[in-house]
C-alpha positions as protocol buffer text, in pm:
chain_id: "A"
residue {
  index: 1
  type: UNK
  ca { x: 0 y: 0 z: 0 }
}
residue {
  index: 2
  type: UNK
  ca { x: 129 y: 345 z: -42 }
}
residue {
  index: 3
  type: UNK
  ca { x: 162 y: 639 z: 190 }
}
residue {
  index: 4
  type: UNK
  ca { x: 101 y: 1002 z: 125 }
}
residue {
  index: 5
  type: UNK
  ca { x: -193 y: 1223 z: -1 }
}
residue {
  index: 6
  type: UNK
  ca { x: -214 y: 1127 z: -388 }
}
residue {
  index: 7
  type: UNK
  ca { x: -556 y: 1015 z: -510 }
}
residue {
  index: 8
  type: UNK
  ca { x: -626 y: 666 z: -533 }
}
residue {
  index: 9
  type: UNK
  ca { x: -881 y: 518 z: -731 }
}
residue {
  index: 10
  type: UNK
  ca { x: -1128 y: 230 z: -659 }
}
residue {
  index: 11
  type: UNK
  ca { x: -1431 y: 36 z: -803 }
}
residue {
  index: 12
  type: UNK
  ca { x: -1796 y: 140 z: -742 }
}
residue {
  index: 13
  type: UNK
  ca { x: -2048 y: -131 z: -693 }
}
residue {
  index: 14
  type: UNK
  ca { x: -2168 y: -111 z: -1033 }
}
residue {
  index: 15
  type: UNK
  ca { x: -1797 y: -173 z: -1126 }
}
residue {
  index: 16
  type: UNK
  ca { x: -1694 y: 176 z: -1243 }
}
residue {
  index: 17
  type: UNK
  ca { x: -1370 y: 345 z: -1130 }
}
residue {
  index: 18
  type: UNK
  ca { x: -1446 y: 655 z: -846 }
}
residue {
  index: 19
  type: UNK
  ca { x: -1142 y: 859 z: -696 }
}
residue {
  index: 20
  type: UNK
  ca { x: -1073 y: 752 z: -348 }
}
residue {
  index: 21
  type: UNK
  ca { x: -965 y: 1012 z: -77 }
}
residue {
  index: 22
  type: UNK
  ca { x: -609 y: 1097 z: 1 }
}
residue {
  index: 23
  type: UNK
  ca { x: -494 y: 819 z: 227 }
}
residue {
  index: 24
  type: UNK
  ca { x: -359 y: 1057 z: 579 }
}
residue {
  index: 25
  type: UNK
  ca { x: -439 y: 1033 z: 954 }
}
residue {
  index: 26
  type: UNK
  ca { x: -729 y: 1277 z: 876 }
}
residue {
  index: 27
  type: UNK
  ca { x: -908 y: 1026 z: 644 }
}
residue {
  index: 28
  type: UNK
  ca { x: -885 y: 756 z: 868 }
}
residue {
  index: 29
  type: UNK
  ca { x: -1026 y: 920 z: 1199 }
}
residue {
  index: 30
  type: UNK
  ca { x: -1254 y: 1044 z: 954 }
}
residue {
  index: 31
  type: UNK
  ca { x: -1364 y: 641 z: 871 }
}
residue {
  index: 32
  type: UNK
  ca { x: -1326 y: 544 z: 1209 }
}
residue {
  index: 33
  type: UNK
  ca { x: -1571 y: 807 z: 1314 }
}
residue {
  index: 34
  type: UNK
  ca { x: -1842 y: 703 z: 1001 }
}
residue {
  index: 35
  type: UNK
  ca { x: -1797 y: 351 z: 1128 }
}
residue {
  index: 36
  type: UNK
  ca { x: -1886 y: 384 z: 1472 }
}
residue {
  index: 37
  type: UNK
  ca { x: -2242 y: 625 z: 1310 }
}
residue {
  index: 38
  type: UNK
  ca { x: -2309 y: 317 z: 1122 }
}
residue {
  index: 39
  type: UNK
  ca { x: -2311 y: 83 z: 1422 }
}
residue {
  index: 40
  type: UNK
  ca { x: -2454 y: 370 z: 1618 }
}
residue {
  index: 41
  type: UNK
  ca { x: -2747 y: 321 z: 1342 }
}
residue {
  index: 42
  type: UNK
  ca { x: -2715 y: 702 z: 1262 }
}
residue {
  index: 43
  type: UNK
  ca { x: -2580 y: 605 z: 910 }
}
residue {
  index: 44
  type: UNK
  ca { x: -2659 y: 339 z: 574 }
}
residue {
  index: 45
  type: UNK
  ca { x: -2462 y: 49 z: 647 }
}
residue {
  index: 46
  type: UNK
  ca { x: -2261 y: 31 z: 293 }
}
residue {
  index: 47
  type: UNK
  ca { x: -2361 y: -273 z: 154 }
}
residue {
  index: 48
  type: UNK
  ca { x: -2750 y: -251 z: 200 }
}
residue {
  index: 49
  type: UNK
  ca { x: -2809 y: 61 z: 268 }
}
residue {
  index: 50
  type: UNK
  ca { x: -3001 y: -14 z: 602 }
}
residue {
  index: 51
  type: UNK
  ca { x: -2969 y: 105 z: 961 }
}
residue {
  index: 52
  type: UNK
  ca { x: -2908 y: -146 z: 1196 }
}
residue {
  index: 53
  type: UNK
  ca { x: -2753 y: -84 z: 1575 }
}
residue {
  index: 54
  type: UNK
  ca { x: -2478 y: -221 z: 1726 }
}
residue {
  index: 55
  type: UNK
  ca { x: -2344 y: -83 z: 2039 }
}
residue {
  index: 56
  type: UNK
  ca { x: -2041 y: -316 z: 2081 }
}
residue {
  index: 57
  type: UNK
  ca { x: -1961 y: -279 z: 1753 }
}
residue {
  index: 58
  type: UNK
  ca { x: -1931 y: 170 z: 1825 }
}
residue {
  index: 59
  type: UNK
  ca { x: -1752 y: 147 z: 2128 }
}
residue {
  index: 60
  type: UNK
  ca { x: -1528 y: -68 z: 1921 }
}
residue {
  index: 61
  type: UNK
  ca { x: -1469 y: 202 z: 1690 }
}
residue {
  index: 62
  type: UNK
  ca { x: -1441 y: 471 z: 2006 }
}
residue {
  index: 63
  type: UNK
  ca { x: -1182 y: 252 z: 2124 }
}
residue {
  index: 64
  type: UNK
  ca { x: -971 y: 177 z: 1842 }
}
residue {
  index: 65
  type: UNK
  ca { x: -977 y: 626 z: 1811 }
}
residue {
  index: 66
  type: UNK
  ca { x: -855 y: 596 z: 2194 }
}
residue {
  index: 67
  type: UNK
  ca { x: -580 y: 353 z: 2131 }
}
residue {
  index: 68
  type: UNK
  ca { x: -452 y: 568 z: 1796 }
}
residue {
  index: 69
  type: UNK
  ca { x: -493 y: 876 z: 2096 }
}
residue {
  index: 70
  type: UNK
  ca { x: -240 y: 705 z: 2271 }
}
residue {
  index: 71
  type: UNK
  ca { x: -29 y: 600 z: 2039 }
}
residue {
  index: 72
  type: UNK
  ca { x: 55 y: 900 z: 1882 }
}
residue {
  index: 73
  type: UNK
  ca { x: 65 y: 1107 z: 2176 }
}
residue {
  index: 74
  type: UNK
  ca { x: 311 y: 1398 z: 2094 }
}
residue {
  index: 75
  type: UNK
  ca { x: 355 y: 1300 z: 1703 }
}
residue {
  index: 76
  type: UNK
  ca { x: 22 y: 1451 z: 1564 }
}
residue {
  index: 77
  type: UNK
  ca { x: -3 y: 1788 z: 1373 }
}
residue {
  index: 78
  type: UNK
  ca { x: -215 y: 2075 z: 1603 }
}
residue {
  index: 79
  type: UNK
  ca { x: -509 y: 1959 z: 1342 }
}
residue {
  index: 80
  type: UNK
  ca { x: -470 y: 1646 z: 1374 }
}
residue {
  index: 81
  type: UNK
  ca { x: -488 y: 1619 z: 1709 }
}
residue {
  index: 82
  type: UNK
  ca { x: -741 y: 1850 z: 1764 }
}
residue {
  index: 83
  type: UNK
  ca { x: -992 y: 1659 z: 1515 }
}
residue {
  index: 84
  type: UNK
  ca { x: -863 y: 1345 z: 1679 }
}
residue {
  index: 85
  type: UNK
  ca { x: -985 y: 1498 z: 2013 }
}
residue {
  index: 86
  type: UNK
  ca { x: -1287 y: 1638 z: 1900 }
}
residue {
  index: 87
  type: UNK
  ca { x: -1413 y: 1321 z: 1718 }
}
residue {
  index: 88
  type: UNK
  ca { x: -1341 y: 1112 z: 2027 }
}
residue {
  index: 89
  type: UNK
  ca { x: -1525 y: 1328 z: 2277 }
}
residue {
  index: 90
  type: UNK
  ca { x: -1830 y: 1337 z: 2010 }
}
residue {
  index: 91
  type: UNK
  ca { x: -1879 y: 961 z: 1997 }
}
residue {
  index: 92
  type: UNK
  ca { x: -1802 y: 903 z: 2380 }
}
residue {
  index: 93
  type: UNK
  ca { x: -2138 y: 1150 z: 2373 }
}
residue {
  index: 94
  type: UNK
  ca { x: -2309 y: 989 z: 2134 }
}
residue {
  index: 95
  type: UNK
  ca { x: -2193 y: 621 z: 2298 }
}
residue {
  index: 96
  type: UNK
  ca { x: -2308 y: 711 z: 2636 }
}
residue {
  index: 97
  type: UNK
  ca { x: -2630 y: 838 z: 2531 }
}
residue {
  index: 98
  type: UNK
  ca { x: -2746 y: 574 z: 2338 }
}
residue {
  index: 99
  type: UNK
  ca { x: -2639 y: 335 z: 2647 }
}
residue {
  index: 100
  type: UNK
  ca { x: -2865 y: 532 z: 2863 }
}
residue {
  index: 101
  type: UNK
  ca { x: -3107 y: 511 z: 2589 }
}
residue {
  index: 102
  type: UNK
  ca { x: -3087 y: 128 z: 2590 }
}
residue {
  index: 103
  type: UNK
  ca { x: -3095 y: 108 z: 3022 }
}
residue {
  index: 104
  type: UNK
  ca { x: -3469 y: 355 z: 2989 }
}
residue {
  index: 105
  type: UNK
  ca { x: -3597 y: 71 z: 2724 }
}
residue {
  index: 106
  type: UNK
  ca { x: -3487 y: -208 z: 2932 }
}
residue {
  index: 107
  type: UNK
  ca { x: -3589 y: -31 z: 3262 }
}
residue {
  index: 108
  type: UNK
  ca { x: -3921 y: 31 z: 3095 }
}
residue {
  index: 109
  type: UNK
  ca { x: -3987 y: -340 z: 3002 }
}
């Protein structure tokens, strides 16, 4: 695989080429963060289009964005970082209030 910000190209469902985006940090906290709306339900899953929920599967993604936190502690851009931060702190909102959404259903059974 290569590094760096050129455009990459892929294929489309339908089999047609599309551009991909520049492959940097950005792009993939940027994927992390869509993956963890599509477990959250909050986005199309890509292959079918549907919503479906999957809480485990989120806080998967919130973790993974924790461990790259760590792991680049003190090697990330003032941008980078700050998205990284800001991304994080959205889903643990998101995550926690969709737990506490889930404890009121079950409470309420």
């Amino acid at each position: 695989m290569s590094r760096g910000s050129g455009s990459h190209s892929g294929v489309d469902h339908e089999g047609a080429e599309e551009p991909l985006p520049a492959i940097d940090l950005a792009t993939f906290i940027l994927s992390l963060s869509h993956s963890a709306q599509v477990h959250f339900g909050d986005a199309p899953g890509p292959a079918d289009d549907e919503t479906v929920r999957n809480l485990a599967m989120a806080k998967q993604s919130v973790d993974l964005l924790l461990l790259l936190q760590e792991k680049t502690r003190g090697n990330l851009t003032g941008e980078e970082e700050r998205l990284l931060e800001q991304t994080i702190f959205e889903l643990k909102c998101r995550l926690t209030e969709a737990l506490a959404k889930r404890a009121g259903q079950a409470n309420s059974r």
